[in-house]
DNA sequence: TGCCAAAACTAATACCATTAGTTATTGTTA
DNA sequence: TAACAATAACTAATGGTATTAGTTTTGGCA
């Protein structure tokens, strides 16, 4: 009556991520995940401990993939172009994985150690990318915070249709990055 | 048995806003609002049509107050300082009204006409603030989008503890704004 | 004073996450 | 191969959510 499917924590996580990206993070419920996997909601508890734990896992995967997207986009590029490449890697990830991206910030458990470390890798990647400007440690902190504000703000507003008519968004992004980079020079 | 309280749509809205700012927007439910007003949840439907309609109203109020906060902070200031003042007005509002600020973006009904117009007033305020730079219309669009990205990104990351240890946040904000302003100059 | 509309109520529906307890399946071991 | 143990599915139930329907109470006005 209930033939076992080859289910695992991984498969559940993947299903949740697909729902988040395709239908929005608010559609990620035990019911929708179970339906996608052809099981009843309580059966999910054989693989995950709770919906909120699953969302924490989503956040972790999201942060790791965000890192990969940034890093892959930067390979073999240097100087200002490297900062631009990192930024486009960020934006591309946010655009291609809207639900997963959103989950990285709506993290229910922000003080999770794994999440902290994964997020820190991104910060370190950004720090490393601006090393050739020779900022002081404190200036580095400010500059990276600004970069992240710009990237998250743009991604977030774009997704929420916050810019009104979605015209010339790529052009705006390039202009904004150029503006910020210019301001970074002393 | 049920003496009438002087309830109104306004009072319901105020209760919801207080819950959002004090306990977080996710705590804004028919149950919590009703409890705060000493009535049963279904009685709320005598004043509002649904929770989602109420949240749309919250978004509108939030955007209007955000506008006021920015405008009030700018009064009598000109030049670069005026852009800084507008920005601090934005940040102050986001900090002082975290729940209401969040509701402005999590707007369930983004194509609401009133909301669009209120949001447009903010954009126009920003456009007017950078008029003395003599940008082209298109440059204005990009610059204002960048400013909004910076402001929303910073506010949002700060609230989500996205910056890690919350050290020197005001200093970072000033540094970032200075950086962006410097980049705006040609 | 009596009536009516507004605003409260209770009860019910349909969703949600989660837990407890049960059954079925699968892999391992005697 | 037969039996057992662990795993993973199930059903049923609990308490939470928003919402609707139908009922009662209240307070102001004719």
Tab-separated table of C-alpha atoms (C1' of nucleotides) in Angstrom:
chain	number	residue	atom	x	y	z
A	1	UNK	CA	0.000	0.000	0.000
A	2	UNK	CA	2.871	2.372	0.692
A	3	UNK	CA	5.807	1.375	-1.467
A	4	UNK	CA	8.867	3.238	-0.324
A	5	UNK	CA	10.272	5.919	-2.508
A	6	UNK	CA	14.004	6.473	-2.331
A	7	UNK	CA	13.517	9.476	-0.118
A	8	UNK	CA	16.174	11.257	1.904
A	9	UNK	CA	16.871	14.537	3.617
A	10	UNK	CA	18.589	15.674	0.422
A	11	UNK	CA	15.549	14.945	-1.736
A	12	UNK	CA	13.282	16.765	0.685
A	13	UNK	CA	15.623	19.740	0.673
A	14	UNK	CA	15.713	19.767	-3.112
A	15	UNK	CA	11.933	19.653	-3.327
A	16	UNK	CA	11.664	22.567	-0.902
A	17	UNK	CA	14.207	24.590	-2.866
A	18	UNK	CA	12.382	23.957	-6.125
A	19	UNK	CA	9.115	25.124	-4.623
A	20	UNK	CA	10.795	28.218	-3.196
A	21	UNK	CA	12.342	29.176	-6.531
A	22	UNK	CA	9.326	28.305	-8.680
A	23	UNK	CA	6.428	29.449	-6.532
A	24	UNK	CA	7.885	31.639	-3.801
A	25	UNK	CA	9.189	30.931	-0.342
A	26	UNK	CA	5.786	31.423	1.265
A	27	UNK	CA	4.580	28.357	-0.645
A	28	UNK	CA	7.132	26.157	1.082
A	29	UNK	CA	4.916	24.228	3.518
A	30	UNK	CA	4.893	20.661	4.750
A	31	UNK	CA	1.816	20.132	2.591
A	32	UNK	CA	3.352	21.391	-0.681
A	33	UNK	CA	6.613	19.528	-0.118
A	34	UNK	CA	4.784	16.309	0.706
A	35	UNK	CA	2.584	16.670	-2.355
A	36	UNK	CA	5.585	17.146	-4.617
A	37	UNK	CA	7.152	13.988	-3.161
A	38	UNK	CA	3.894	11.996	-3.292
A	39	UNK	CA	3.750	11.311	0.415
A	40	UNK	CA	1.633	12.551	3.310
A	41	UNK	CA	2.954	15.500	5.358
A	42	UNK	CA	3.705	13.563	8.582
A	43	UNK	CA	5.997	11.221	6.635
A	44	UNK	CA	8.365	14.116	6.106
A	45	UNK	CA	9.310	13.927	9.771
A	46	UNK	CA	11.193	10.714	9.022
A	47	UNK	CA	13.702	12.883	7.171
A	48	UNK	CA	13.610	16.348	8.732
A	49	UNK	CA	12.977	17.502	12.265
A	50	UNK	CA	10.764	20.478	11.468
A	51	UNK	CA	9.858	22.977	8.786
A	52	UNK	CA	11.942	25.632	10.474
A	53	UNK	CA	14.988	23.317	10.573
A	54	UNK	CA	14.478	22.685	6.868
A	55	UNK	CA	14.431	26.415	6.210
A	56	UNK	CA	17.684	26.784	8.087
A	57	UNK	CA	19.170	24.130	5.784
A	58	UNK	CA	17.823	26.023	2.798
A	59	UNK	CA	19.541	29.162	4.046
A	60	UNK	CA	22.832	27.307	4.325
A	61	UNK	CA	22.594	25.860	0.825
A	62	UNK	CA	21.616	29.278	-0.487
A	63	UNK	CA	24.607	30.991	1.077
A	64	UNK	CA	26.950	28.305	-0.237
A	65	UNK	CA	25.563	28.557	-3.741
A	66	UNK	CA	25.688	32.342	-3.575
A	67	UNK	CA	29.366	32.055	-2.710
A	68	UNK	CA	29.960	29.663	-5.614
A	69	UNK	CA	28.169	31.926	-8.032
A	70	UNK	CA	30.282	34.909	-6.990
A	71	UNK	CA	33.525	32.991	-7.018
A	72	UNK	CA	32.903	31.290	-10.364
A	73	UNK	CA	32.114	34.619	-11.974
A	74	UNK	CA	35.389	36.171	-10.735
A	75	UNK	CA	37.810	33.514	-11.926
A	76	UNK	CA	40.792	34.999	-13.692
A	77	UNK	CA	39.679	38.611	-13.464
A	78	UNK	CA	41.513	41.324	-11.586
A	79	UNK	CA	41.238	44.942	-10.530
A	80	UNK	CA	37.948	46.847	-10.668
A	81	UNK	CA	36.621	44.268	-13.083
A	82	UNK	CA	36.961	41.683	-10.354
A	83	UNK	CA	34.631	43.618	-8.064
A	84	UNK	CA	32.164	43.984	-10.928
A	85	UNK	CA	32.361	40.251	-11.660
A	86	UNK	CA	31.758	39.358	-8.021
A	87	UNK	CA	28.764	41.683	-8.004
A	88	UNK	CA	27.273	40.195	-11.143
A	89	UNK	CA	27.735	36.733	-9.694
A	90	UNK	CA	25.706	37.897	-6.699
A	91	UNK	CA	22.976	39.438	-8.801
A	92	UNK	CA	22.775	36.440	-11.107
A	93	UNK	CA	22.285	34.099	-8.209
A	94	UNK	CA	19.556	36.271	-6.698
A	95	UNK	CA	17.804	36.415	-10.066
A	96	UNK	CA	18.099	32.730	-10.904
A	97	UNK	CA	17.195	31.456	-7.439
A	98	UNK	CA	14.777	34.009	-6.000
A	99	UNK	CA	13.327	31.691	-3.368
A	100	UNK	CA	16.619	30.255	-2.242
A	101	UNK	CA	18.129	33.738	-2.157
A	102	UNK	CA	15.298	34.998	-0.002
A	103	UNK	CA	15.761	32.087	2.364
A	104	UNK	CA	19.335	33.174	3.061
A	105	UNK	CA	18.067	36.290	4.833
A	106	UNK	CA	14.825	35.052	6.308
A	107	UNK	CA	16.994	32.561	8.208
A	108	UNK	CA	15.015	31.527	11.276
A	109	UNK	CA	18.239	30.682	13.094
A	110	UNK	CA	20.703	33.458	12.361
A	111	UNK	CA	23.192	32.347	15.009
A	112	UNK	CA	23.675	28.941	13.406
A	113	UNK	CA	27.410	28.262	13.311
A	114	UNK	CA	27.484	26.681	9.853
A	115	UNK	CA	25.513	29.585	8.428
A	116	UNK	CA	27.787	32.096	10.098
A	117	UNK	CA	30.852	30.430	8.608
A	118	UNK	CA	29.359	30.171	5.126
A	119	UNK	CA	28.365	33.840	5.270
A	120	UNK	CA	31.823	34.724	6.494
A	121	UNK	CA	33.369	33.073	3.453
A	122	UNK	CA	31.427	35.503	1.295
A	123	UNK	CA	32.613	38.457	3.326
A	124	UNK	CA	36.196	37.209	3.057
A	125	UNK	CA	35.810	36.808	-0.683
A	126	UNK	CA	34.680	40.413	-0.917
A	127	UNK	CA	37.493	41.598	1.355
A	128	UNK	CA	40.017	39.767	-0.791
A	129	UNK	CA	38.527	41.336	-3.906
A	130	UNK	CA	39.226	44.864	-2.678
A	131	UNK	CA	42.670	44.144	-1.216
A	132	UNK	CA	44.503	45.989	-3.983
A	133	UNK	CA	42.903	49.272	-2.881
A	134	UNK	CA	45.022	49.086	0.280
A	135	UNK	CA	42.338	50.172	2.691
A	136	UNK	CA	42.826	50.063	6.426
A	137	UNK	CA	41.061	47.200	8.230
A	138	UNK	CA	38.293	49.534	9.303
A	139	UNK	CA	37.844	50.997	5.843
A	140	UNK	CA	37.619	47.470	4.481
A	141	UNK	CA	34.763	46.779	6.879
A	142	UNK	CA	32.868	49.846	5.703
A	143	UNK	CA	33.513	49.275	2.016
A	144	UNK	CA	32.395	45.660	2.142
A	145	UNK	CA	29.301	46.586	4.114
A	146	UNK	CA	28.500	49.146	1.433
A	147	UNK	CA	29.008	46.642	-1.326
A	148	UNK	CA	26.723	44.154	0.374
A	149	UNK	CA	24.096	46.834	1.013
A	150	UNK	CA	24.152	47.771	-2.644
A	151	UNK	CA	23.942	44.179	-3.855
A	152	UNK	CA	21.276	43.061	-1.442
A	153	UNK	CA	19.280	46.254	-1.809
A	154	UNK	CA	19.291	46.101	-5.581
A	155	UNK	CA	18.433	42.385	-5.715
A	156	UNK	CA	15.736	42.739	-3.129
A	157	UNK	CA	14.102	45.819	-4.645
A	158	UNK	CA	14.256	44.348	-8.120
A	159	UNK	CA	12.520	41.179	-6.937
A	160	UNK	CA	9.829	43.103	-5.051
A	161	UNK	CA	9.206	45.247	-8.138
A	162	UNK	CA	10.365	48.103	-5.957
A	163	UNK	CA	11.814	50.009	-8.896
A	164	UNK	CA	8.448	50.412	-10.575
A	165	UNK	CA	8.607	49.820	-14.302
A	166	UNK	CA	11.407	47.272	-14.711
A	167	UNK	CA	13.213	49.233	-17.385
A	168	UNK	CA	16.989	49.315	-17.958
A	169	UNK	CA	17.710	47.329	-14.818
A	170	UNK	CA	21.009	45.933	-16.064
A	171	UNK	CA	22.076	49.377	-17.141
A	172	UNK	CA	21.178	50.755	-13.713
A	173	UNK	CA	23.175	48.015	-12.060
A	174	UNK	CA	26.288	48.765	-14.098
A	175	UNK	CA	25.914	52.486	-13.477
A	176	UNK	CA	25.499	51.973	-9.746
A	177	UNK	CA	28.513	49.693	-9.478
A	178	UNK	CA	30.628	52.123	-11.444
A	179	UNK	CA	29.492	54.945	-9.193
A	180	UNK	CA	30.375	53.050	-6.040
A	181	UNK	CA	33.743	51.931	-7.404
A	182	UNK	CA	34.581	55.496	-8.370
A	183	UNK	CA	33.707	56.650	-4.869
A	184	UNK	CA	36.019	54.016	-3.391
A	185	UNK	CA	39.078	55.610	-4.963
A	186	UNK	CA	40.979	58.181	-2.954
B	1	UNK	CA	-21.994	41.096	28.178
B	2	UNK	CA	-20.095	42.692	25.323
B	3	UNK	CA	-19.894	46.411	25.974
B	4	UNK	CA	-18.783	48.134	22.800
B	5	UNK	CA	-15.366	49.590	22.703
B	6	UNK	CA	-14.874	52.645	20.550
B	7	UNK	CA	-13.267	50.575	17.842
B	8	UNK	CA	-12.558	51.652	14.285
B	9	UNK	CA	-10.452	50.738	11.297
B	10	UNK	CA	-7.884	53.271	12.514
B	11	UNK	CA	-7.603	51.667	15.940
B	12	UNK	CA	-7.207	48.231	14.409
B	13	UNK	CA	-4.498	49.535	12.117
B	14	UNK	CA	-2.692	51.170	15.029
B	15	UNK	CA	-2.820	47.979	17.051
B	16	UNK	CA	-1.387	46.014	14.119
B	17	UNK	CA	1.405	48.554	13.630
B	18	UNK	CA	2.308	48.445	17.311
B	19	UNK	CA	2.533	44.669	17.237
B	20	UNK	CA	4.654	44.785	14.079
B	21	UNK	CA	7.117	47.283	15.564
B	22	UNK	CA	7.262	45.754	19.034
B	23	UNK	CA	7.161	42.031	18.292
B	24	UNK	CA	7.862	41.636	14.590
B	25	UNK	CA	5.641	41.546	11.540
B	26	UNK	CA	5.239	37.780	11.733
B	27	UNK	CA	3.375	38.257	15.013
B	28	UNK	CA	0.708	40.331	13.311
B	29	UNK	CA	-2.195	37.872	13.230
B	30	UNK	CA	-5.938	38.209	13.688
B	31	UNK	CA	-5.471	36.532	17.053
B	32	UNK	CA	-2.794	38.913	18.378
B	33	UNK	CA	-4.601	42.012	17.124
B	34	UNK	CA	-7.887	40.855	18.635
B	35	UNK	CA	-6.203	40.087	21.950
B	36	UNK	CA	-4.634	43.546	22.083
B	37	UNK	CA	-8.067	45.095	21.448
B	38	UNK	CA	-9.872	42.793	23.888
B	39	UNK	CA	-12.197	41.304	21.332
B	40	UNK	CA	-12.522	37.944	19.576
B	41	UNK	CA	-10.843	37.540	16.164
B	42	UNK	CA	-14.037	37.390	14.062
B	43	UNK	CA	-15.137	40.766	15.443
B	44	UNK	CA	-12.250	42.356	13.562
B	45	UNK	CA	-14.116	41.735	10.323
B	46	UNK	CA	-16.535	44.500	11.314
B	47	UNK	CA	-13.663	46.914	10.683
B	48	UNK	CA	-11.339	45.342	8.133
B	49	UNK	CA	-11.994	43.042	5.211
B	50	UNK	CA	-9.060	40.679	5.703
B	51	UNK	CA	-5.622	40.364	7.228
B	52	UNK	CA	-4.011	40.842	3.848
B	53	UNK	CA	-6.006	44.052	3.251
B	54	UNK	CA	-4.844	45.268	6.655
B	55	UNK	CA	-1.240	44.567	5.701
B	56	UNK	CA	-1.700	46.566	2.528
B	57	UNK	CA	-2.909	49.466	4.676
B	58	UNK	CA	0.122	49.047	6.906
B	59	UNK	CA	2.359	49.245	3.854
B	60	UNK	CA	0.690	52.491	2.799
B	61	UNK	CA	1.058	54.074	6.237
B	62	UNK	CA	4.662	52.893	6.355
B	63	UNK	CA	5.538	54.459	3.029
B	64	UNK	CA	3.855	57.721	4.008
B	65	UNK	CA	5.698	57.876	7.316
B	66	UNK	CA	8.950	56.982	5.605
B	67	UNK	CA	8.405	59.922	3.294
B	68	UNK	CA	7.688	62.227	6.233
B	69	UNK	CA	10.768	61.062	8.071
B	70	UNK	CA	12.976	61.741	5.061
B	71	UNK	CA	11.411	65.106	4.310
B	72	UNK	CA	11.473	66.333	7.906
B	73	UNK	CA	15.147	65.454	8.207
B	74	UNK	CA	16.039	67.446	5.064
B	75	UNK	CA	14.344	70.712	5.914
B	76	UNK	CA	16.587	73.698	5.283
B	77	UNK	CA	19.615	71.708	4.194
B	78	UNK	CA	21.181	71.880	0.737
B	79	UNK	CA	23.859	70.288	-1.418
B	80	UNK	CA	25.479	66.975	-0.506
B	81	UNK	CA	24.320	67.443	3.059
B	82	UNK	CA	20.755	67.274	1.788
B	83	UNK	CA	21.293	63.805	0.335
B	84	UNK	CA	22.892	62.716	3.604
B	85	UNK	CA	19.963	64.121	5.568
B	86	UNK	CA	17.437	62.332	3.379
B	87	UNK	CA	19.363	59.116	3.853
B	88	UNK	CA	19.510	59.462	7.607
B	89	UNK	CA	15.791	60.155	7.637
B	90	UNK	CA	15.323	56.860	5.809
B	91	UNK	CA	17.594	54.920	8.140
B	92	UNK	CA	16.042	56.447	11.244
B	93	UNK	CA	12.588	55.424	10.142
B	94	UNK	CA	13.695	51.879	9.392
B	95	UNK	CA	15.354	51.664	12.794
B	96	UNK	CA	12.526	53.203	14.794
B	97	UNK	CA	9.736	51.316	13.025
B	98	UNK	CA	11.206	47.957	12.042
B	99	UNK	CA	7.889	46.195	11.616
B	100	UNK	CA	6.201	48.995	9.736
B	101	UNK	CA	9.270	49.415	7.546
B	102	UNK	CA	9.273	45.726	6.711
B	103	UNK	CA	5.609	45.884	5.812
B	104	UNK	CA	6.359	48.468	3.121
B	105	UNK	CA	8.222	45.852	1.078
B	106	UNK	CA	6.368	42.706	1.981
B	107	UNK	CA	3.342	44.442	0.467
B	108	UNK	CA	0.926	41.717	-0.578
B	109	UNK	CA	-0.566	44.034	-3.182
B	110	UNK	CA	2.283	45.797	-4.933
B	111	UNK	CA	0.130	47.155	-7.738
B	112	UNK	CA	-2.099	49.082	-5.357
B	113	UNK	CA	-2.557	52.574	-6.798
B	114	UNK	CA	-2.327	54.465	-3.504
B	115	UNK	CA	0.847	52.593	-2.599
B	116	UNK	CA	2.344	53.281	-5.992
B	117	UNK	CA	1.674	56.999	-5.619
B	118	UNK	CA	3.041	57.180	-2.091
B	119	UNK	CA	6.176	55.342	-3.194
B	120	UNK	CA	6.493	57.651	-6.154
B	121	UNK	CA	6.505	60.668	-3.850
B	122	UNK	CA	9.614	59.228	-2.209
B	123	UNK	CA	11.288	58.702	-5.553
B	124	UNK	CA	10.432	62.283	-6.543
B	125	UNK	CA	11.838	63.560	-3.266
B	126	UNK	CA	15.082	61.766	-4.002
B	127	UNK	CA	15.145	63.014	-7.592
B	128	UNK	CA	14.642	66.566	-6.368
B	129	UNK	CA	17.441	66.132	-3.853
B	130	UNK	CA	19.988	65.356	-6.563
B	131	UNK	CA	18.781	67.989	-9.046
B	132	UNK	CA	21.778	70.232	-8.497
B	133	UNK	CA	24.065	67.560	-9.938
B	134	UNK	CA	22.481	68.191	-13.348
B	135	UNK	CA	22.205	64.579	-14.388
B	136	UNK	CA	20.340	63.514	-17.489
B	137	UNK	CA	16.910	61.957	-16.905
B	138	UNK	CA	18.365	58.508	-17.367
B	139	UNK	CA	21.276	59.148	-15.046
B	140	UNK	CA	18.811	60.396	-12.461
B	141	UNK	CA	16.982	57.087	-12.694
B	142	UNK	CA	20.166	55.124	-12.109
B	143	UNK	CA	21.451	57.329	-9.307
B	144	UNK	CA	18.166	57.201	-7.404
B	145	UNK	CA	17.951	53.441	-7.844
B	146	UNK	CA	21.438	53.181	-6.423
B	147	UNK	CA	20.573	55.385	-3.494
B	148	UNK	CA	17.509	53.308	-2.728
B	149	UNK	CA	19.473	50.071	-3.062
B	150	UNK	CA	22.031	51.370	-0.608
B	151	UNK	CA	19.439	52.572	1.883
B	152	UNK	CA	17.221	49.536	1.724
B	153	UNK	CA	20.133	47.133	1.667
B	154	UNK	CA	21.795	48.708	4.673
B	155	UNK	CA	18.558	48.946	6.688
B	156	UNK	CA	17.558	45.437	5.809
B	157	UNK	CA	20.932	43.832	6.524
B	158	UNK	CA	21.302	45.763	9.758
B	159	UNK	CA	17.912	44.547	10.946
B	160	UNK	CA	18.611	40.931	9.974
B	161	UNK	CA	21.942	41.105	11.808
B	162	UNK	CA	23.448	40.510	8.392
B	163	UNK	CA	26.575	42.493	9.240
B	164	UNK	CA	27.634	40.116	11.969
B	165	UNK	CA	28.898	41.894	15.048
B	166	UNK	CA	26.943	45.177	15.067
B	167	UNK	CA	29.976	47.357	15.501
B	168	UNK	CA	30.445	50.893	14.126
B	169	UNK	CA	27.230	50.751	12.140
B	170	UNK	CA	26.696	54.497	12.108
B	171	UNK	CA	30.264	55.014	11.051
B	172	UNK	CA	29.818	52.489	8.240
B	173	UNK	CA	26.683	54.254	7.108
B	174	UNK	CA	28.421	57.629	6.932
B	175	UNK	CA	31.379	56.119	5.114
B	176	UNK	CA	29.140	54.367	2.594
B	177	UNK	CA	27.100	57.479	1.886
B	178	UNK	CA	30.254	59.535	1.431
B	179	UNK	CA	31.621	56.902	-0.930
B	180	UNK	CA	28.487	56.890	-3.044
B	181	UNK	CA	28.268	60.676	-3.124
B	182	UNK	CA	31.891	60.919	-4.196
B	183	UNK	CA	31.210	58.449	-6.995
B	184	UNK	CA	28.276	60.531	-8.192
B	185	UNK	CA	30.520	63.454	-9.035
B	186	UNK	CA	31.879	63.688	-12.542
C	1	DT	C1'	-40.291	53.860	24.148
C	2	DG	C1'	-39.289	51.013	20.481
C	3	DC	C1'	-36.670	49.980	16.534
C	4	DC	C1'	-32.648	49.262	13.644
C	5	DA	C1'	-28.021	49.161	12.370
C	6	DA	C1'	-23.605	48.262	14.042
C	7	DA	C1'	-20.647	45.523	16.494
C	8	DA	C1'	-19.916	42.119	19.340
C	9	DC	C1'	-20.508	37.053	19.877
C	10	DT	C1'	-20.410	31.537	19.060
C	11	DA	C1'	-19.930	27.775	15.995
C	12	DA	C1'	-18.154	25.842	12.060
C	13	DT	C1'	-14.916	25.144	7.931
C	14	DA	C1'	-10.670	24.508	5.929
C	15	DC	C1'	-6.145	25.141	6.106
C	16	DC	C1'	-1.430	24.792	8.699
C	17	DA	C1'	2.566	22.114	11.664
C	18	DT	C1'	3.226	18.645	14.635
C	19	DT	C1'	2.834	14.289	17.645
C	20	DA	C1'	1.334	9.615	18.793
C	21	DG	C1'	0.495	5.306	17.594
C	22	DT	C1'	0.065	1.751	13.807
C	23	DT	C1'	1.210	-0.816	9.709
C	24	DA	C1'	3.971	-2.133	6.072
C	25	DT	C1'	8.355	-2.757	3.848
C	26	DT	C1'	13.140	-3.701	3.472
C	27	DG	C1'	17.607	-5.356	4.687
C	28	DT	C1'	20.122	-8.262	7.830
C	29	DT	C1'	20.992	-12.036	10.558
C	30	DA	C1'	20.327	-16.778	12.385
D	1	DT	C1'	15.085	-19.400	3.780
D	2	DA	C1'	12.655	-17.608	7.837
D	3	DA	C1'	12.419	-14.409	11.280
D	4	DC	C1'	13.598	-10.064	13.222
D	5	DA	C1'	14.667	-5.209	13.649
D	6	DA	C1'	14.833	-0.838	11.794
D	7	DT	C1'	12.963	2.309	8.761
D	8	DA	C1'	9.485	4.759	6.489
D	9	DA	C1'	5.197	5.050	5.270
D	10	DC	C1'	0.433	5.556	7.139
D	11	DT	C1'	-4.042	7.350	9.962
D	12	DA	C1'	-5.912	9.948	13.622
D	13	DA	C1'	-5.740	13.617	16.660
D	14	DT	C1'	-4.263	18.353	18.741
D	15	DG	C1'	-3.944	23.052	18.636
D	16	DG	C1'	-2.883	26.782	15.843
D	17	DT	C1'	-4.230	29.935	11.708
D	18	DA	C1'	-7.947	32.933	8.678
D	19	DT	C1'	-12.413	33.231	7.471
D	20	DT	C1'	-17.706	32.786	6.993
D	21	DA	C1'	-22.420	32.189	8.674
D	22	DG	C1'	-25.673	32.984	11.748
D	23	DT	C1'	-27.014	34.975	16.377
D	24	DT	C1'	-27.207	38.177	20.163
D	25	DT	C1'	-26.421	42.405	22.244
D	26	DT	C1'	-25.865	47.264	22.349
D	27	DG	C1'	-26.590	52.110	21.709
D	28	DG	C1'	-28.333	55.923	19.287
D	29	DC	C1'	-32.267	57.960	16.972
D	30	DA	C1'	-37.110	58.453	15.446
